[in-house]
Amino acid sequence: MAQADAGALPNDIQTESGAGLTTADGRPLKGALRRAERRRRLTAFLLVAPLLAFILTFFVFPIEQMMWRSVDNPQVVNALPNTLEALRGWDGTEVPGEAVFAALQSDFAADAELPRREQAMGPLGVRLNYELSAARSAISRTARQAANFEAPYRDAFLSAHRLWADPELWRIIQREGRPLTTAYYVAALDRQFDEQGNIVLRDENRRIYVSLYMRTIMLSVAITFLTFLLGFPIAYYLSILPMRYANLLMICVLLPFWTSLLVRTSAWIVLLQQQGVINSMLVALGIIGDDGRLTMIYNMTGTIVAMTHILLPFMVLPLYSVMRTIPPSYMRAAKSLGATPFTAFRRVYFPQTLPGIGAGGVLVFIISIGYYITPALVGGQSGRMISNEIARHMQQSLNWGLAAALGTMLLVGVLILYWLYNRLVGRDSLKFVKGDTRMALPAYATTKDKIWYYAFRFICFAIFFFLMAPILIMIPLSFNVQPYFSFTREMLTLNPDGYSLRWYQDFLSSDSWMRSIRNYFIIGIASTALATTLGTLAALGLSRSEMPFKGLIMALLISPMIVPLIISAAGMFFFFSQINLAQTYLGVILAHTALGTPFVIITVTATLVGFDHSLTRAAASLGASPSTAFFRITMPLILPGVISGALFAFITSFDEIVIVLFVAGPAQRTIPREMWSGIREDISPTILAVATLMVLLSVILLFVIELLRRRSERLRGLTPG
């Protein structure tokens, strides 16, 4: 019997008397299985390793450097070592004595002997000027004279600049004479140090940042609520439609989602400005007079309206995914038991949509709290958000430490929200299934039911109109023969004289626009190729069950789509400047690659969910090498997902503007960067012509991705051929 059992074992597994199972070469089977498991884990990790190293180097490390800059404080320590030593016994009340000034003179003299690039007095003046006005001029003026100072040095310094007689300057030097500082965070919280070194509130007219954070939170909450208010009805309506109608109306959600951010923002500038479409319509209808045009832009109203439109798809898509899984039979059962339609909705249907509400709400809030472009273009002073202040310190005041502190505080808040988002969104809550649908009005409907039936559909189509109108209105305006952002009488009467291709001709004949198109192809294609390669390899590794630390690695790899772009841009600016990649094509390509890889990972990973790994094992058993099995078996099946991911990465690079503003130079201006300059400096209908062409590109890409999605589902057997 034992012989029969032994003979039934596979040829490469044998038994030995008194021992366990062994392989054909005599090694213990248990150890061989452990080694095979380690090899599989190592293979999975090696597939992910290139992208992991890339993200750590060009995304995580730059952000860590930005955070470090918020506490890094080398300027005073490097410039005034002798002065700091002499100040150890100073009580901080009166101007220091002669010994301190002698040490100060020695520091100035030693710095003057260094090569200009190594001198520390320039950075010292900039650093002290953040704390005390006119400190920079005091340092620079003294540096030109200090080498000629003679004892008594105290009198020489006091005559060189008035600030040397101010104990406040000396208290700042003493306080900031440490390699690390909390001063930037103190300033970011609208606090300051008093004469005793205690942290106190700033004067009321200098409190900026806390109120700006509160405004940012308030605007984000308002935008999140408005997207929920508008998104819930249309998500519900889409979920009860038959699939063919739902897919058709979903275009109204996906087209704005895919259309360039700057295009949508430009559309709202056209609509909301005082000479824009909405005001002109109100004047034409006699609702308001020509001298009473409404101010709907360059204020908080403009920010809320534009951002609600831009972020509405981010609320609709999670809601729709959850609502589609709720069987309509639940509502019918509740009504059959005597519940009114409102009670059935409140007690049965609405609680089941909470995962989608939570997912969409947190997602919209995370995105809106770090938004930069739209508030900068349409928000004016009252519609500014904290990201705009970070950009101002990065590009204008050059107070990079304070910008880093503001950015770090924003980043911590976003990461907390992202953790909450992960807790609210489970894999099951966003799983899409068809379910049963119902669309028709029931035969037993009352008059009240009929009124609500048609009123609800009117509301939904009004919201769809809100989504599509800004995009559609731009198209005819791009053919306006006049340089106006409103419809002329000739256009309204369809007079051919009111239409022209002059703005398209301006676009095609402009050297700057043509250069931006060339840069778009160079940067877009290169970053897409790199992101697709790295992202596909990582997705293959993450799809394997043997992948170690899958959750942590996945969070790191998709972090570029979670972190606000203003923070990513600031970190990359600091890092790329140090390694001479700022204002280069390679720097922009690497930055856009980091932003595009999460979309490739998510798309390809979703494609691999239904992949049958027994196919590759069968190929290996027939003698195929791993590379042959991949290119002949795996790649053809996941190719639609790979191409879809590449298109997502491409459109991410095509639409990106914040990174370009910080990292790119004049030679790397892309189409969004050129549009940004046109909107801020000299807005003309040429921008509408460019926007129309970008909308056309979005339509083409949306159509291609839908075809690829259907092909991928057919290949994986999820839908009938």
XYZ file of C-alpha atoms in Angstrom:
721
model
C 0.000 0.000 0.000
C 2.853 2.322 0.881
C 4.435 1.524 -2.476
C 1.214 2.329 -4.253
C 0.996 5.655 -2.441
C 4.615 6.430 -3.251
C 4.056 5.557 -6.854
C 1.117 7.933 -7.009
C 3.353 10.913 -6.190
C 4.607 13.156 -9.006
C 7.898 12.145 -10.601
C 9.804 15.095 -9.156
C 8.668 14.344 -5.571
C 9.962 11.271 -3.775
C 10.000 9.903 -0.235
C 12.880 8.573 1.762
C 12.702 6.096 4.593
C 12.414 7.971 7.901
C 12.303 11.355 6.159
C 9.713 13.747 4.708
C 8.928 14.443 1.092
C 11.851 15.428 -1.134
C 12.283 16.808 -4.627
C 13.839 14.853 -7.514
C 17.338 16.141 -6.615
C 16.995 14.988 -3.006
C 16.273 18.335 -1.316
C 13.513 18.531 1.307
C 10.249 19.558 -0.311
C 9.399 21.989 2.485
C 12.635 23.928 1.958
C 12.163 23.904 -1.823
C 8.679 25.362 -1.453
C 10.007 28.087 0.847
C 12.701 28.974 -1.702
C 10.130 29.036 -4.504
C 7.925 31.336 -2.418
C 10.900 33.656 -1.776
C 11.659 33.731 -5.499
C 8.070 34.660 -6.297
C 8.102 37.407 -3.662
C 11.423 38.683 -4.977
C 10.146 38.628 -8.570
C 7.037 40.588 -7.586
C 9.129 43.146 -5.698
C 11.630 43.513 -8.548
C 8.769 44.346 -10.910
C 7.706 47.164 -8.591
C 11.233 48.279 -7.621
C 11.976 50.552 -10.629
C 8.856 52.665 -10.124
C 9.228 52.604 -6.346
C 12.781 53.916 -6.651
C 11.637 56.526 -9.158
C 8.790 57.806 -6.942
C 11.008 57.868 -3.858
C 13.716 59.792 -5.722
C 11.710 62.259 -7.778
C 8.564 62.689 -5.685
C 8.834 61.607 -2.043
C 12.359 62.910 -1.477
C 11.600 66.352 -3.011
C 8.574 66.717 -0.742
C 10.697 65.636 2.236
C 13.183 68.329 1.256
C 10.398 70.895 1.160
C 9.280 69.846 4.630
C 12.869 70.014 5.885
C 13.199 73.551 4.565
C 10.372 74.596 6.883
C 12.655 74.034 9.903
C 16.116 74.344 8.335
C 17.867 77.493 9.558
C 21.573 77.578 8.593
C 21.931 81.243 7.617
C 22.709 82.814 11.005
C 24.846 79.881 12.166
C 26.961 79.963 8.988
C 27.384 83.731 8.826
C 27.878 84.758 12.474
C 29.599 81.966 14.458
C 31.758 84.339 16.527
C 28.862 86.721 17.174
C 26.627 83.921 18.432
C 29.368 82.778 20.801
C 29.754 86.307 22.147
C 25.965 86.654 22.613
C 25.717 83.669 24.953
C 25.685 85.867 28.079
C 23.553 88.692 26.676
C 20.286 89.337 28.587
C 18.349 90.655 25.569
C 17.421 94.048 27.000
C 20.015 96.608 25.906
C 22.264 96.826 22.857
C 25.211 94.395 23.349
C 28.633 95.612 24.409
C 31.906 96.135 22.537
C 32.927 92.471 22.709
C 29.882 91.388 20.703
C 30.485 94.060 18.068
C 34.136 93.021 17.811
C 33.007 89.457 17.158
C 30.514 90.761 14.599
C 33.259 92.650 12.781
C 35.420 89.525 12.667
C 32.530 87.594 11.099
C 32.004 90.286 8.451
C 35.740 90.434 7.721
C 36.033 86.647 7.417
C 33.044 86.507 5.072
C 34.476 89.255 2.853
C 37.587 87.137 2.188
C 35.561 84.248 0.781
C 34.705 83.864 -2.938
C 31.480 85.658 -3.760
C 29.512 82.445 -4.304
C 30.482 81.219 -0.839
C 29.734 84.408 1.079
C 27.054 84.020 3.759
C 26.057 87.624 4.427
C 23.625 87.789 1.498
C 21.515 84.812 2.691
C 21.793 86.179 6.242
C 20.253 89.485 5.198
C 17.396 87.726 3.401
C 16.740 85.482 6.424
C 16.735 88.351 8.952
C 14.518 90.433 6.685
C 11.777 87.808 7.068
C 11.730 88.657 10.777
C 12.499 92.411 10.777
C 11.939 94.928 8.014
C 15.088 96.667 6.660
C 17.405 93.979 8.066
C 18.585 93.067 4.577
C 19.685 96.626 3.815
C 21.437 96.790 7.202
C 23.445 93.657 6.411
C 24.302 94.602 2.822
C 25.287 98.192 3.690
C 27.415 97.064 6.617
C 29.091 94.330 4.577
C 30.448 96.943 2.170
C 32.048 98.904 5.021
C 32.885 96.396 7.766
C 36.349 95.500 6.459
C 37.429 99.112 7.137
C 35.952 99.331 10.643
C 38.327 100.069 13.493
C 37.832 99.945 17.245
C 35.624 100.912 18.932
C 33.517 98.646 16.708
C 30.269 99.400 18.513
C 30.266 103.026 17.374
C 31.264 102.031 13.835
C 28.327 99.622 13.481
C 25.843 102.031 15.040
C 26.832 104.701 12.548
C 26.684 102.242 9.610
C 22.940 101.501 10.047
C 20.298 102.389 12.586
C 19.146 98.775 13.103
C 22.347 97.861 14.943
C 21.047 100.059 17.768
C 17.759 98.128 17.900
C 17.749 95.348 20.544
C 15.059 93.572 18.499
C 17.597 92.765 15.757
C 19.970 91.289 18.299
C 17.207 89.226 19.892
C 16.378 87.800 16.469
C 20.029 86.947 15.808
C 20.303 85.249 19.194
C 17.010 83.353 18.789
C 17.679 82.215 15.217
C 21.280 81.245 15.923
C 20.368 77.556 15.877
C 20.415 75.131 12.945
C 16.674 74.392 13.352
C 13.863 76.879 13.854
C 10.149 77.025 14.551
C 9.893 80.622 13.322
C 8.286 79.684 10.001
C 5.525 77.695 11.708
C 5.033 80.478 14.245
C 4.539 82.914 11.346
C 2.260 80.448 9.516
C -0.021 80.433 12.567
C -0.141 84.259 12.658
C 2.034 84.348 15.750
C 5.288 86.090 16.592
C 7.897 86.236 19.351
C 7.671 89.050 21.887
C 10.615 90.689 23.674
C 10.744 87.885 26.239
C 10.732 85.191 23.535
C 7.133 84.140 24.169
C 4.861 83.271 21.248
C 2.006 85.772 20.965
C -0.576 86.768 18.365
C 0.433 89.199 15.643
C -1.297 92.535 15.299
C -4.762 92.068 13.840
C -3.905 93.750 10.528
C -1.039 91.254 10.016
C -3.005 88.072 10.646
C -3.249 86.473 7.222
C -2.672 82.750 7.218
C -5.104 81.367 9.796
C -7.971 83.298 8.214
C -6.790 82.061 4.798
C -6.782 78.469 6.047
C -10.280 78.992 7.442
C -11.425 80.476 4.131
C -9.893 77.527 2.286
C -11.724 75.074 4.536
C -14.963 77.050 4.256
C -14.760 77.190 0.458
C -13.882 73.494 0.272
C -16.862 72.592 2.478
C -19.177 74.790 0.385
C -17.899 73.294 -2.872
C -18.190 69.763 -1.481
C -21.788 70.428 -0.386
C -22.703 71.942 -3.759
C -21.187 69.021 -5.681
C -23.197 66.658 -3.476
C -26.359 68.707 -4.001
C -25.904 68.632 -7.789
C -24.251 65.237 -8.091
C -26.676 63.113 -6.082
C -29.720 63.626 -8.375
C -27.884 62.916 -11.624
C -26.000 59.947 -10.142
C -29.338 58.509 -9.018
C -30.902 59.202 -12.393
C -28.029 57.508 -14.210
C -28.258 54.497 -11.903
C -31.934 53.817 -12.703
C -31.556 54.196 -16.456
C -31.001 51.227 -18.762
C -27.325 50.852 -19.520
C -27.493 52.167 -23.097
C -29.087 55.444 -21.943
C -26.854 55.737 -18.891
C -23.719 55.397 -21.031
C -24.989 58.093 -23.357
C -25.693 60.584 -20.579
C -22.436 59.664 -18.843
C -20.710 61.580 -21.641
C -22.034 64.755 -20.004
C -20.069 63.801 -16.886
C -16.943 62.374 -18.498
C -16.382 65.046 -21.136
C -15.956 67.847 -18.553
C -13.861 65.424 -16.503
C -11.516 64.881 -19.452
C -11.492 68.470 -20.697
C -8.482 70.558 -19.722
C -8.724 72.410 -16.424
C -7.629 75.649 -18.082
C -10.250 75.199 -20.801
C -13.024 74.896 -18.221
C -11.659 77.823 -16.228
C -11.439 79.906 -19.408
C -15.047 79.018 -20.141
C -16.181 80.399 -16.801
C -14.186 83.582 -17.366
C -16.080 83.987 -20.652
C -19.420 83.297 -18.972
C -19.066 85.261 -15.738
C -17.191 88.440 -16.610
C -19.132 91.695 -16.741
C -19.071 91.766 -20.539
C -19.542 88.003 -20.717
C -22.316 85.763 -21.922
C -24.459 85.634 -18.768
C -24.455 89.388 -18.157
C -25.116 90.064 -21.836
C -28.098 87.694 -21.797
C -29.502 89.326 -18.665
C -29.145 92.764 -20.264
C -30.747 91.557 -23.513
C -33.694 90.104 -21.588
C -34.128 93.358 -19.683
C -33.552 91.745 -16.303
C -30.714 94.160 -15.508
C -29.559 97.405 -17.044
C -26.331 97.833 -18.958
C -24.941 99.851 -16.056
C -26.007 97.226 -13.510
C -24.035 94.246 -14.742
C -23.338 91.702 -12.030
C -19.855 91.108 -10.622
C -19.612 87.321 -10.686
C -15.878 86.839 -11.226
C -12.624 87.743 -9.494
C -14.331 87.142 -6.173
C -15.472 84.252 -3.986
C -18.507 83.648 -6.205
C -16.292 82.986 -9.213
C -14.178 80.513 -7.257
C -17.180 78.578 -5.933
C -19.028 78.394 -9.267
C -15.991 77.388 -11.338
C -14.650 74.849 -8.839
C -18.090 73.294 -8.319
C -18.329 72.712 -12.059
C -14.784 71.360 -12.288
C -15.084 68.988 -9.311
C -18.664 67.796 -9.864
C -17.568 64.662 -11.820
C -15.455 63.588 -8.830
C -18.659 63.432 -6.775
C -20.869 61.860 -9.446
C -18.620 58.919 -10.328
C -18.303 57.405 -6.793
C -22.006 57.990 -6.147
C -22.979 56.329 -9.419
C -20.741 53.320 -8.746
C -22.414 52.730 -5.375
C -25.987 53.475 -6.495
C -25.727 51.046 -9.391
C -25.260 48.198 -6.919
C -28.449 48.982 -4.917
C -31.325 46.728 -6.086
C -34.523 48.744 -6.846
C -36.473 45.899 -5.280
C -35.549 47.272 -1.832
C -37.513 50.455 -2.472
C -40.445 48.530 -3.960
C -40.506 46.234 -0.940
C -40.546 49.206 1.445
C -43.426 50.826 -0.434
C -45.360 47.545 -0.478
C -45.079 47.491 3.317
C -46.745 50.889 3.569
C -43.797 53.297 3.525
C -44.231 56.578 1.655
C -41.752 57.238 -1.169
C -39.895 59.764 0.994
C -39.735 57.385 3.971
C -38.559 54.538 1.758
C -35.871 56.779 0.303
C -34.765 58.104 3.707
C -34.818 54.804 5.606
C -33.878 52.287 2.916
C -32.132 53.856 -0.080
C -30.159 56.793 1.321
C -28.248 54.821 4.007
C -26.943 52.482 1.303
C -25.470 55.434 -0.609
C -23.378 56.651 2.348
C -20.161 54.925 1.138
C -20.447 56.788 -2.162
C -21.281 60.069 -0.419
C -18.324 59.661 1.900
C -15.978 58.696 -0.919
C -17.072 61.514 -3.209
C -17.181 64.080 -0.408
C -13.713 63.339 0.920
C -12.312 63.146 -2.614
C -13.774 66.532 -3.601
C -12.678 68.093 -0.319
C -9.108 66.768 -0.672
C -8.805 68.115 -4.212
C -10.435 71.483 -3.515
C -8.432 72.235 -0.378
C -5.203 72.216 -2.385
C -6.480 73.858 -5.583
C -4.365 76.599 -7.104
C -5.101 77.383 -10.761
C -8.827 78.168 -10.654
C -8.735 80.464 -7.577
C -5.728 82.246 -9.073
C -7.579 82.966 -12.330
C -11.147 83.658 -11.199
C -10.956 84.163 -7.440
C -9.583 87.673 -7.102
C -8.666 88.716 -3.560
C -11.734 87.350 -1.773
C -11.555 83.989 -3.578
C -7.906 83.247 -2.847
C -7.001 80.032 -1.064
C -3.968 78.927 0.921
C -2.342 77.377 -2.157
C -2.248 80.822 -3.775
C -0.346 82.188 -0.789
C 2.137 79.309 -0.982
C 2.722 80.118 -4.648
C 3.171 83.817 -3.833
C 5.918 83.080 -1.322
C 7.553 80.667 -3.780
C 7.550 83.014 -6.772
C 7.339 86.585 -5.487
C 8.378 87.153 -1.867
C 10.859 84.219 -2.087
C 10.232 83.344 1.561
C 10.691 79.660 0.849
C 10.817 78.629 4.497
C 7.380 80.099 5.167
C 6.054 78.586 1.922
C 7.391 75.204 3.065
C 5.743 75.566 6.479
C 2.393 76.491 4.925
C 2.727 73.608 2.472
C 3.648 71.108 5.188
C 0.606 72.063 7.242
C -1.583 71.667 4.157
C 0.034 68.315 3.330
C -0.560 66.937 6.829
C -4.231 67.886 6.573
C -4.561 66.242 3.154
C -2.867 63.032 4.347
C -5.286 62.823 7.268
C -8.176 63.236 4.849
C -6.678 60.606 2.538
C -6.497 58.176 5.448
C -10.144 58.917 6.131
C -10.904 58.409 2.433
C -9.271 54.973 2.543
C -11.325 54.075 5.592
C -14.580 55.124 3.918
C -13.961 53.605 0.482
C -13.806 49.848 0.414
C -13.238 47.752 -2.665
C -16.782 46.471 -2.497
C -18.342 49.905 -2.125
C -17.156 51.022 -5.530
C -17.617 47.742 -7.344
C -19.727 48.136 -10.459
C -22.497 45.707 -11.300
C -25.385 46.146 -13.608
C -28.301 45.183 -11.408
C -31.926 45.734 -12.310
C -33.002 49.103 -13.598
C -36.273 50.919 -13.913
C -37.028 54.010 -15.884
C -40.718 54.166 -16.730
C -43.355 55.885 -14.653
C -45.437 53.250 -12.786
C -48.948 52.697 -14.120
C -50.444 53.311 -10.674
C -48.662 56.662 -10.161
C -50.641 59.492 -8.582
C -50.720 63.063 -9.867
C -48.143 63.996 -7.247
C -45.905 61.145 -8.409
C -46.228 62.293 -12.009
C -45.304 65.879 -11.122
C -42.246 64.691 -9.207
C -41.326 62.266 -12.007
C -41.078 65.033 -14.609
C -39.745 67.688 -12.208
C -36.912 65.393 -11.164
C -35.920 64.768 -14.763
C -36.031 68.492 -15.479
C -33.694 69.101 -12.535
C -31.312 66.406 -13.763
C -31.167 67.787 -17.287
C -30.592 71.288 -15.878
C -27.560 69.905 -14.010
C -26.330 68.159 -17.155
C -26.697 71.500 -18.922
C -24.622 73.135 -16.172
C -21.896 70.573 -16.839
C -21.874 70.906 -20.601
C -22.834 74.541 -21.281
C -19.469 76.173 -20.435
C -17.690 73.814 -22.815
C -20.234 74.084 -25.627
C -20.553 77.879 -25.484
C -16.839 78.319 -26.154
C -17.027 76.553 -29.498
C -19.170 79.096 -31.438
C -17.424 82.008 -29.678
C -14.097 80.795 -31.053
C -15.452 81.650 -34.532
C -16.479 85.188 -33.568
C -15.174 87.716 -36.080
C -15.005 90.321 -33.300
C -12.551 90.141 -30.365
C -15.418 89.791 -27.895
C -16.381 87.094 -25.428
C -20.087 87.415 -26.079
C -22.378 86.667 -28.993
C -22.720 89.503 -31.483
C -25.959 90.316 -33.269
C -24.573 88.776 -36.465
C -23.799 85.538 -34.655
C -27.245 85.322 -33.088
C -28.898 85.837 -36.476
C -26.547 83.255 -38.052
C -25.160 85.890 -40.406
C -22.018 84.430 -42.057
C -20.320 87.823 -41.674
C -20.327 87.301 -37.912
C -18.146 84.194 -38.119
C -14.486 83.872 -38.955
C -11.466 81.579 -38.655
C -9.163 84.478 -37.752
C -8.445 83.183 -34.233
C -7.497 79.763 -35.548
C -5.231 81.484 -38.082
C -3.657 83.511 -35.258
C -3.037 80.290 -33.379
C -1.465 78.507 -36.338
C 0.679 81.494 -37.324
C 1.973 82.220 -33.808
C 5.550 81.142 -33.100
C 4.879 80.898 -29.357
C 1.852 78.642 -29.829
C 3.690 76.424 -32.317
C 6.612 76.144 -29.902
C 4.206 75.136 -27.146
C 2.758 72.405 -29.384
C 6.242 71.071 -30.080
C 7.020 71.057 -26.364
C 3.700 69.342 -25.733
C 4.672 66.465 -28.012
C 8.206 66.194 -26.644
C 7.205 66.267 -22.983
C 3.882 64.442 -23.349
C 5.157 61.516 -25.414
C 8.362 61.050 -23.402
C 6.624 61.191 -20.003
C 3.827 58.908 -21.237
C 6.277 56.282 -22.487
C 8.226 56.336 -19.229
C 5.106 56.337 -17.027
C 3.512 53.495 -19.014
C 6.616 51.314 -18.804
C 7.204 51.829 -15.094
C 3.500 51.737 -14.212
C 2.788 48.535 -16.134
C 5.703 46.709 -14.509
C 4.562 47.885 -11.089
C 0.968 46.824 -11.770
C 2.162 43.345 -12.748
C 4.034 43.087 -9.455
C 1.186 44.476 -7.362
C -1.291 42.054 -8.939
C 0.659 39.084 -7.546
C -0.508 37.668 -4.237
C 3.113 37.185 -3.129
C 3.847 40.928 -3.210
C 5.190 41.990 0.211
C 3.935 45.203 1.875
C 1.417 45.650 -0.931
C -0.725 48.219 0.871
C 2.165 50.479 1.861
C 3.813 50.305 -1.555
C 0.523 50.970 -3.346
C -0.056 54.042 -1.162
C 3.410 55.376 -2.028
C 3.010 54.747 -5.749
C -0.333 56.512 -6.064
C 0.618 59.380 -3.713
C 1.340 61.802 -6.623
C -2.402 61.909 -7.404
C -3.270 62.634 -3.749
C -0.733 65.292 -2.776
C -1.832 68.814 -3.839
C 0.003 69.907 -6.960
C 1.253 73.105 -5.337
C 3.137 71.001 -2.764
C 4.514 68.638 -5.411
C 5.612 71.624 -7.491
C 7.336 73.307 -4.537
C 9.208 70.141 -3.591
C 10.312 69.448 -7.161
C 11.399 73.068 -7.569
C 13.757 72.815 -4.573
C 15.091 69.380 -5.545
C 15.485 69.951 -9.285
C 17.246 73.276 -8.659
C 19.896 71.462 -6.622
C 20.590 68.810 -9.271
C 20.424 71.225 -12.248
C 17.188 69.814 -13.665
C 15.124 72.973 -13.213
C 14.197 74.683 -16.493
C 15.126 71.608 -18.532
C 13.091 69.226 -20.657
C 14.310 66.277 -18.600
C 13.132 67.881 -15.373
C 9.609 68.480 -16.716
C 9.467 64.978 -18.213
C 10.465 63.362 -14.909
C 7.921 65.466 -13.015
C 5.106 64.586 -15.421
C 6.116 60.926 -15.291
C 5.663 60.949 -11.526
C 2.188 62.452 -11.938
C 1.147 60.009 -14.681
C 2.233 56.698 -13.175
C -0.656 56.401 -10.652
C -3.182 56.418 -13.498
C -1.279 53.676 -15.313
C -1.063 51.569 -12.151
C -4.767 51.886 -11.354
C -5.864 51.181 -14.938
C -3.567 48.205 -15.553
C -4.221 46.760 -12.091
C -7.971 46.904 -12.782
C -7.369 45.080 -16.079
C -5.388 42.365 -14.289
C -8.223 41.687 -11.819
C -9.891 39.275 -14.237
C -6.659 37.887 -15.651
C -6.333 34.068 -15.538
C -2.784 33.364 -14.306
C -3.153 29.690 -15.194
C -2.522 30.754 -18.803
C 1.036 31.845 -18.018
C 1.617 28.717 -15.933
C 0.429 26.602 -18.855
C 2.796 28.454 -21.172
C 5.681 27.842 -18.770
C 4.831 24.140 -18.530
C 5.085 23.976 -22.327
C 8.602 25.415 -22.258
C 7.959 29.130 -22.806
C 10.383 31.491 -21.098
C 8.943 34.179 -18.766
C 9.531 36.880 -21.380
C 7.883 34.813 -24.120
C 4.898 34.053 -21.902
C 4.557 37.743 -21.083
C 4.702 39.063 -24.647
C 2.700 36.209 -26.211
C 0.088 35.596 -23.475
C -0.148 38.369 -20.882
C 0.512 41.478 -22.945
C -2.162 40.899 -25.629
C -4.797 40.416 -22.921
C -3.872 43.489 -20.860
C -2.969 45.705 -23.839
C -6.271 47.654 -23.792
C -5.674 48.511 -20.132
C -2.077 49.504 -20.846
C -3.151 51.791 -23.696
C -5.895 53.301 -21.524
C -3.367 53.959 -18.782
C -1.027 55.540 -21.322
C -3.815 57.833 -22.513
C -4.553 58.849 -18.917
C -0.850 59.614 -18.386
C -0.761 61.538 -21.661
C -3.770 63.712 -20.820
C -2.302 64.319 -17.341
C 0.876 65.672 -18.914
C -1.087 67.573 -21.539
C -3.284 69.332 -18.956
C -0.640 69.924 -16.275
C 0.247 73.552 -15.541
C 1.343 73.920 -11.876
C 4.540 71.859 -12.220
C 5.369 73.664 -15.451
C 4.995 77.040 -13.729
C 7.590 76.060 -11.117
C 9.971 73.689 -12.904
C 9.915 74.664 -16.592
C 11.738 77.585 -18.166
C 10.793 79.769 -21.145
C 12.041 77.114 -23.558
C 9.715 74.445 -22.092
C 6.434 76.380 -22.231
C 3.581 73.985 -22.976
C 0.078 74.708 -24.310
C -1.440 75.081 -20.794
C 1.451 77.381 -19.832
C 0.817 79.499 -22.923
C -2.897 79.609 -22.096
C -2.083 80.633 -18.520
C -0.030 83.569 -19.784
C -2.752 84.550 -22.239
C -5.497 84.479 -19.619
C -3.501 86.494 -17.071
C -1.782 88.944 -19.391
C -3.649 89.466 -22.668
C -6.793 87.397 -22.962
C -8.009 87.086 -26.558
C -10.362 84.796 -28.491
C -7.292 82.877 -29.673
C -7.502 81.108 -26.316
C -11.042 80.016 -27.198
C -9.776 78.563 -30.479
C -7.100 76.605 -28.601
C -9.685 75.520 -26.023
C -11.996 74.255 -28.773
C -9.209 72.162 -30.263
C -8.426 70.755 -26.814
C -12.090 69.825 -26.319
C -11.991 68.005 -29.661
C -8.915 66.115 -28.490
C -10.715 65.197 -25.251
C -13.668 63.821 -27.220
C -11.341 61.673 -29.332
C -9.483 60.355 -26.288
C -12.754 59.647 -24.474
C -14.021 57.693 -27.472
C -10.784 55.695 -27.733
C -10.784 54.835 -24.029
C -14.390 53.657 -24.186
C -13.540 51.358 -27.108
C -10.518 50.027 -25.206
C -12.616 49.458 -22.077
C -15.138 47.392 -24.020
C -12.399 45.418 -25.749
C -10.706 44.725 -22.407
C -13.965 43.442 -20.904
C -14.558 41.162 -23.878
C -11.031 39.752 -23.678
C -11.448 39.058 -19.984
C -14.901 37.513 -20.475
C -16.715 40.166 -18.428
C -19.119 41.009 -21.232
C -20.397 38.965 -24.139
C -18.566 39.379 -27.407
